[in-house]
Amino acid sequence: MPLITRHDWSRSEIQALLELPLMDLLWQAQQVHRAANPGYHVQLASLLSVKTGGCEEDCAYCPQSLHNSSDVAGRPELEVEPVLARARAAKEAGAHRFCMGWAWREIRDGAPFEAMLAMVRGVRELGLEACVTAGMLSDSQAERLAEAGLTAYNHNLDTSPEHYDRIITTRTYQERLETLARVRRSGITLCCGGIIGMGETDADRAGLLEVLANLDPHPESVPINALVAVEGTPLEDLPPVDPLELVRMVATARILMPHARVRLSAGREQLGREAQILCLLAGADSIFYGDTLLTTGNPAVEADRELLAAAGVRVTA
C-alpha cells in the first residue's frame, strides 16, 4: 500500500475505517505502519506532574479539577532541580522524551513560567526531547518556549466537537484549536490526541480523528488514551474500554496520519500484554514509560521492557 498523506478526510470515510472487520483494519494499518516505520521502532516517553491539582477547568474525566471531589490539590509544585533529577532518572531508565504537566487552565507568567523555561532548557541539555502540557498559552509564551528548546507542546482535543460540551464547559473547542495554531506558529511540534470511553459514540470517535487528520500538517504526536475512571469524577461509573476498541483507534489513526507518532497513553495499565502488543502491531510507535501518568497508574518499567522484548520491537529516540 503506497503511503498517502491526506488532509481532506471525511467523517464517513473515517467511520467506515473504524467499522471495518478487525482483521481488515489491522491489515491496512500494518501496511501503512511498515512503510512509515520500517523495523518497528518504539519511542519511550516519561511523564511527570510538576503542578498537581487545583485546576480551574471542569474536565469530567480529570482528578485534578477543583470542580471534582477527586481533586488531588495540596501537593507542592515541584522546583527546577527535583524535576531535572526525575528527568535524569527517566533517561537512565531508557526514556527518550520527558513530558512535564501543569494543572493550569493557561500558563501563568512570572516565576512559574520562568521555572518552566528552566526545566525545558535543563531537559534538553540532558539530551532528551522535552514536552510540556499546561493549558492555553499566548503567542509570546509559545515563542519563549521555542527559544528554550521545547520539542513539543501537548494540548489534546479530548473528543469530537459535538461531544465536547458534555465533557468540558470551561474552555471551548475553538480555544483548543487556537492554542494548537499558536504552538504551530512558534515552530514547536504538536502533541494532540484524545480519550475514548467517555460515553461518546463511534461517530464521535470518527469526529475526533477527522479534526486531527485534517490539520495541516498533521500533529507530530497523537496520544490515544482510554478513560481511567477515577472515583470522584463525573465519569467514575463508566465501564472500562474494550481493549479492541483501543486497537481500532490506534489502527485508524495510523492509516489517517502515516508519519505521526501514535502514542499508547492513559489506560494502558488496564490492557493485558496481548492487547498492548496488538496496539503496537496496529501502529502505536510510542508508549509512556514509568510508574505514573500525571496522577493515574502506568505499567512498571521492568514490565514494559519485557513487553517490548516479547514483541520484538526496537527502542528508538
Short mmCIF file of C-alpha atoms in Angstrom, two decimals:
data_model
loop_
_atom_site.label_atom_id
_atom_site.label_comp_id
_atom_site.label_asym_id
_atom_site.label_seq_id
_atom_site.Cartn_x
_atom_site.Cartn_y
_atom_site.Cartn_z
CA MET A 1 0.00 0.00 0.00
CA PRO A 2 1.57 3.35 -1.03
CA LEU A 3 1.82 5.99 1.68
CA ILE A 4 -0.67 8.76 1.00
CA THR A 5 -0.79 11.81 3.27
CA ARG A 6 -4.19 13.49 3.11
CA HIS A 7 -5.80 16.40 4.93
CA ASP A 8 -9.28 16.06 3.46
CA TRP A 9 -10.67 13.01 5.22
CA SER A 10 -14.46 12.94 5.61
CA ARG A 11 -16.12 11.68 8.74
CA SER A 12 -17.91 8.97 6.80
CA GLU A 13 -14.61 7.69 5.40
CA ILE A 14 -13.11 7.57 8.88
CA GLN A 15 -16.12 5.88 10.40
CA ALA A 16 -16.00 3.28 7.65
CA LEU A 17 -12.40 2.53 8.63
CA LEU A 18 -13.29 2.26 12.31
CA GLU A 19 -16.10 -0.18 11.45
CA LEU A 20 -14.06 -2.48 9.21
CA PRO A 21 -13.71 -6.11 10.26
CA LEU A 22 -10.81 -6.00 12.70
CA MET A 23 -8.55 -8.21 10.57
CA ASP A 24 -9.07 -5.96 7.53
CA LEU A 25 -8.40 -2.83 9.58
CA LEU A 26 -5.23 -4.32 11.06
CA TRP A 27 -4.05 -5.37 7.61
CA GLN A 28 -4.42 -1.84 6.25
CA ALA A 29 -2.79 -0.29 9.32
CA GLN A 30 0.08 -2.80 9.13
CA GLN A 31 0.86 -1.87 5.55
CA VAL A 32 0.95 1.84 6.38
CA HIS A 33 2.94 1.30 9.55
CA ARG A 34 5.57 -0.93 7.95
CA ALA A 35 6.10 1.65 5.19
CA ALA A 36 6.29 4.60 7.61
CA ASN A 37 8.16 2.82 10.42
CA PRO A 38 10.38 0.10 8.94
CA GLY A 39 11.89 -2.10 11.59
CA TYR A 40 9.22 -1.32 14.21
CA HIS A 41 10.87 1.30 16.37
CA VAL A 42 9.08 2.49 19.53
CA GLN A 43 9.90 5.69 21.40
CA LEU A 44 9.75 5.68 25.20
CA ALA A 45 8.37 8.79 26.91
CA SER A 46 8.21 9.58 30.62
CA LEU A 47 5.64 11.94 32.20
CA LEU A 48 5.88 13.96 35.41
CA SER A 49 3.24 16.14 37.07
CA VAL A 50 5.00 19.37 38.10
CA LYS A 51 1.91 21.20 39.36
CA THR A 52 -0.79 18.81 40.52
CA GLY A 53 -4.48 19.53 41.16
CA GLY A 54 -6.48 22.69 41.72
CA CYS A 55 -7.19 23.18 38.02
CA GLU A 56 -9.93 25.67 37.12
CA GLU A 57 -11.15 23.52 34.23
CA ASP A 58 -14.12 21.20 34.78
CA CYS A 59 -12.97 18.25 32.63
CA ALA A 60 -15.30 15.40 33.61
CA TYR A 61 -12.55 12.78 33.44
CA CYS A 62 -9.91 14.59 35.45
CA PRO A 63 -8.98 14.03 39.12
CA GLN A 64 -7.08 17.33 39.07
CA SER A 65 -10.13 19.55 38.56
CA LEU A 66 -11.20 21.69 41.51
CA HIS A 67 -14.77 21.08 40.30
CA ASN A 68 -14.44 17.36 41.16
CA SER A 69 -14.30 15.83 44.63
CA SER A 70 -11.34 13.80 43.42
CA ASP A 71 -9.18 16.94 43.19
CA VAL A 72 -5.67 15.98 44.23
CA ALA A 73 -4.57 19.53 45.09
CA GLY A 74 -2.29 20.00 48.05
CA ARG A 75 0.89 18.62 46.59
CA PRO A 76 3.57 21.33 46.38
CA GLU A 77 4.60 22.49 42.93
CA LEU A 78 7.94 20.93 42.07
CA GLU A 79 11.07 23.08 41.83
CA VAL A 80 13.50 23.00 38.93
CA GLU A 81 16.20 20.75 40.38
CA PRO A 82 13.90 17.93 41.56
CA VAL A 83 12.26 17.90 38.12
CA LEU A 84 15.63 17.64 36.39
CA ALA A 85 16.61 14.85 38.80
CA ARG A 86 13.50 12.94 37.67
CA ALA A 87 14.41 13.64 34.05
CA ARG A 88 17.88 12.18 34.61
CA ALA A 89 16.34 9.09 36.20
CA ALA A 90 13.93 8.73 33.28
CA LYS A 91 16.82 8.91 30.83
CA GLU A 92 18.75 6.27 32.80
CA ALA A 93 15.65 4.05 32.65
CA GLY A 94 15.60 4.34 28.86
CA ALA A 95 13.20 7.22 28.11
CA HIS A 96 13.86 9.47 25.14
CA ARG A 97 11.15 12.10 25.75
CA PHE A 98 10.41 13.76 29.09
CA CYS A 99 6.96 15.28 29.43
CA MET A 100 6.01 17.75 32.16
CA GLY A 101 2.47 18.66 33.17
CA TRP A 102 0.98 21.65 34.97
CA ALA A 103 -2.68 21.54 36.08
CA TRP A 104 -3.47 25.01 34.73
CA ARG A 105 -6.16 26.47 32.52
CA GLU A 106 -3.45 28.62 30.99
CA ILE A 107 0.25 29.25 31.60
CA ARG A 108 1.00 31.75 34.37
CA ASP A 109 3.60 34.39 33.63
CA GLY A 110 6.23 35.34 36.19
CA ALA A 111 8.19 32.94 38.38
CA PRO A 112 6.19 29.79 37.45
CA PHE A 113 6.80 30.38 33.73
CA GLU A 114 10.48 31.19 34.28
CA ALA A 115 10.80 27.89 36.16
CA MET A 116 9.11 26.07 33.28
CA LEU A 117 11.61 27.57 30.83
CA ALA A 118 14.50 26.48 33.07
CA MET A 119 13.10 22.95 33.20
CA VAL A 120 12.79 22.81 29.41
CA ARG A 121 16.37 24.01 28.96
CA GLY A 122 17.62 21.51 31.55
CA VAL A 123 15.79 18.57 29.97
CA ARG A 124 17.14 19.45 26.55
CA GLU A 125 20.69 19.72 27.95
CA LEU A 126 20.29 16.11 29.14
CA GLY A 127 19.77 15.07 25.53
CA LEU A 128 16.07 14.31 25.97
CA GLU A 129 13.14 15.63 23.97
CA ALA A 130 11.09 18.00 26.14
CA CYS A 131 7.28 18.16 26.08
CA VAL A 132 5.05 20.45 28.16
CA THR A 133 1.31 20.36 28.82
CA ALA A 134 -0.03 23.38 30.68
CA GLY A 135 -3.26 24.54 29.07
CA MET A 136 -3.64 27.60 26.89
CA LEU A 137 -0.74 29.90 26.12
CA SER A 138 -0.06 33.22 24.42
CA ASP A 139 1.99 33.84 21.29
CA SER A 140 4.83 35.34 23.34
CA GLN A 141 4.85 32.36 25.72
CA ALA A 142 4.98 29.96 22.78
CA GLU A 143 7.88 31.91 21.30
CA ARG A 144 9.82 31.83 24.57
CA LEU A 145 9.22 28.10 24.95
CA ALA A 146 10.52 27.61 21.41
CA GLU A 147 13.62 29.67 22.24
CA ALA A 148 14.18 27.47 25.33
CA GLY A 149 14.26 24.43 23.05
CA LEU A 150 10.85 22.89 23.73
CA THR A 151 10.36 19.93 21.42
CA ALA A 152 6.58 19.53 21.69
CA TYR A 153 3.53 21.06 23.34
CA ASN A 154 0.72 18.72 24.35
CA HIS A 155 -2.81 20.04 24.05
CA ASN A 156 -5.40 17.34 23.48
CA LEU A 157 -8.77 17.86 21.81
CA ASP A 158 -10.16 15.04 24.00
CA THR A 159 -13.21 14.19 21.89
CA SER A 160 -15.32 15.28 18.93
CA PRO A 161 -16.64 18.85 18.63
CA GLU A 162 -20.19 17.52 19.13
CA HIS A 163 -19.45 15.58 22.33
CA TYR A 164 -17.08 18.14 23.78
CA ASP A 165 -19.51 20.23 25.85
CA ARG A 166 -20.63 17.08 27.70
CA ILE A 167 -17.07 16.70 28.93
CA ILE A 168 -15.80 20.29 29.38
CA THR A 169 -17.63 23.62 29.69
CA THR A 170 -14.87 25.93 30.92
CA ARG A 171 -12.99 26.11 27.61
CA THR A 172 -14.36 25.93 24.07
CA TYR A 173 -13.24 23.63 21.28
CA GLN A 174 -12.29 26.70 19.28
CA GLU A 175 -9.98 27.85 22.08
CA ARG A 176 -8.24 24.49 21.90
CA LEU A 177 -7.77 24.85 18.15
CA GLU A 178 -6.42 28.39 18.63
CA THR A 179 -3.87 27.07 21.14
CA LEU A 180 -2.73 24.48 18.60
CA ALA A 181 -2.33 27.24 16.00
CA ARG A 182 -0.19 29.32 18.38
CA VAL A 183 2.05 26.34 19.08
CA ARG A 184 2.39 25.60 15.37
CA ARG A 185 3.28 29.23 14.54
CA SER A 186 6.09 29.16 17.12
CA GLY A 187 7.77 26.20 15.42
CA ILE A 188 7.15 23.79 18.31
CA THR A 189 5.79 20.39 17.28
CA LEU A 190 2.26 19.38 18.24
CA CYS A 191 1.27 16.56 20.56
CA CYS A 192 -2.51 16.30 20.23
CA GLY A 193 -4.89 13.40 20.65
CA GLY A 194 -7.91 12.34 22.65
CA ILE A 195 -9.65 9.94 25.00
CA ILE A 196 -12.12 7.16 24.30
CA GLY A 197 -14.54 5.61 26.76
CA MET A 198 -16.20 8.88 27.87
CA GLY A 199 -19.69 7.93 26.71
CA GLU A 200 -19.05 9.00 23.12
CA THR A 201 -20.45 7.29 20.02
CA ASP A 202 -18.49 5.74 17.18
CA ALA A 203 -19.36 8.86 15.18
CA ASP A 204 -17.73 10.96 17.92
CA ARG A 205 -14.56 8.88 17.68
CA ALA A 206 -14.57 9.43 13.93
CA GLY A 207 -15.17 13.13 14.56
CA LEU A 208 -12.12 13.44 16.81
CA LEU A 209 -9.95 11.69 14.24
CA GLU A 210 -11.42 13.85 11.47
CA VAL A 211 -10.26 17.04 13.17
CA LEU A 212 -6.79 15.62 13.87
CA ALA A 213 -6.31 14.12 10.40
CA ASN A 214 -7.36 17.33 8.65
CA LEU A 215 -4.86 19.51 10.49
CA ASP A 216 -2.16 20.52 8.01
CA PRO A 217 0.45 19.40 8.83
CA HIS A 218 -0.71 16.51 10.99
CA PRO A 219 0.29 16.57 14.66
CA GLU A 220 3.73 15.03 15.00
CA SER A 221 2.46 13.13 18.05
CA VAL A 222 -1.04 11.70 18.61
CA PRO A 223 -1.74 10.24 22.07
CA ILE A 224 -4.61 7.74 22.14
CA ASN A 225 -5.96 7.44 25.68
CA ALA A 226 -8.57 5.18 27.24
CA LEU A 227 -10.55 6.66 30.10
CA VAL A 228 -9.25 5.81 33.54
CA ALA A 229 -12.48 6.19 35.54
CA VAL A 230 -11.43 7.86 38.79
CA GLU A 231 -13.67 7.97 41.86
CA GLY A 232 -14.90 11.50 42.49
CA THR A 233 -15.13 12.47 38.82
CA PRO A 234 -18.43 12.66 36.87
CA LEU A 235 -17.32 9.72 34.72
CA GLU A 236 -16.41 7.45 37.64
CA ASP A 237 -19.13 4.88 36.86
CA LEU A 238 -18.36 4.36 33.19
CA PRO A 239 -17.25 0.83 32.25
CA PRO A 240 -13.69 0.10 31.10
CA VAL A 241 -12.99 0.46 27.40
CA ASP A 242 -12.97 -2.78 25.42
CA PRO A 243 -9.26 -3.23 24.55
CA LEU A 244 -10.13 -3.97 20.93
CA GLU A 245 -11.76 -0.53 20.67
CA LEU A 246 -8.41 0.99 21.60
CA VAL A 247 -6.75 -1.18 18.95
CA ARG A 248 -9.25 0.15 16.40
CA MET A 249 -8.47 3.78 17.31
CA VAL A 250 -4.73 3.20 17.08
CA ALA A 251 -5.03 1.44 13.72
CA THR A 252 -7.28 4.10 12.23
CA ALA A 253 -5.06 6.93 13.50
CA ARG A 254 -2.09 5.20 11.86
CA ILE A 255 -3.86 4.97 8.49
CA LEU A 256 -5.00 8.61 8.63
CA MET A 257 -1.70 10.08 9.85
CA PRO A 258 1.07 7.83 8.49
CA HIS A 259 4.04 9.76 9.86
CA ALA A 260 2.68 10.84 13.25
CA ARG A 261 3.89 9.12 16.40
CA VAL A 262 0.80 7.35 17.69
CA ARG A 263 1.29 7.19 21.44
CA LEU A 264 -0.32 4.48 23.55
CA SER A 265 -1.10 6.57 26.62
CA ALA A 266 -3.51 6.58 29.59
CA GLY A 267 -5.43 3.39 30.20
CA ARG A 268 -2.59 1.11 29.18
CA GLU A 269 -2.49 -0.33 32.71
CA GLN A 270 -5.93 -1.82 32.04
CA LEU A 271 -4.67 -3.71 28.99
CA GLY A 272 -3.24 -7.18 29.03
CA ARG A 273 0.07 -7.92 27.37
CA GLU A 274 -1.61 -9.28 24.27
CA ALA A 275 -3.79 -6.18 23.79
CA GLN A 276 -0.76 -3.91 24.12
CA ILE A 277 1.09 -5.95 21.51
CA LEU A 278 -1.95 -5.68 19.23
CA CYS A 279 -1.77 -1.89 19.63
CA LEU A 280 1.92 -1.96 18.65
CA LEU A 281 1.00 -4.14 15.69
CA ALA A 282 -1.77 -1.69 14.74
CA GLY A 283 0.59 1.26 14.57
CA ALA A 284 1.44 2.57 18.04
CA ASP A 285 5.09 3.61 17.95
CA SER A 286 5.45 5.25 21.35
CA ILE A 287 4.48 4.33 24.90
CA PHE A 288 4.57 6.29 28.11
CA TYR A 289 7.14 4.65 30.31
CA GLY A 290 7.31 4.77 34.09
CA ASP A 291 5.12 4.28 37.13
CA THR A 292 2.56 7.10 36.79
CA LEU A 293 0.89 9.28 34.16
CA LEU A 294 0.29 12.58 35.98
CA THR A 295 -1.98 11.09 38.66
CA THR A 296 -3.01 7.66 37.34
CA GLY A 297 -1.09 4.41 37.27
CA ASN A 298 1.07 3.10 34.44
CA PRO A 299 2.81 -0.27 33.93
CA ALA A 300 6.12 -0.58 35.73
CA VAL A 301 9.38 -0.07 33.87
CA GLU A 302 10.51 -3.69 34.06
CA ALA A 303 7.17 -4.95 32.76
CA ASP A 304 7.47 -2.56 29.82
CA ARG A 305 10.94 -3.80 28.99
CA GLU A 306 9.68 -7.38 29.00
CA LEU A 307 6.69 -6.39 26.84
CA LEU A 308 8.84 -4.72 24.17
CA ALA A 309 11.28 -7.64 24.18
CA ALA A 310 8.40 -10.10 23.74
CA ALA A 311 7.00 -8.03 20.87
CA GLY A 312 10.41 -7.87 19.21
CA VAL A 313 10.27 -4.10 18.67
CA ARG A 314 13.28 -1.82 18.84
CA VAL A 315 13.54 1.18 21.11
CA THR A 316 14.44 4.40 19.35
CA ALA A 317 14.85 8.09 20.07
#
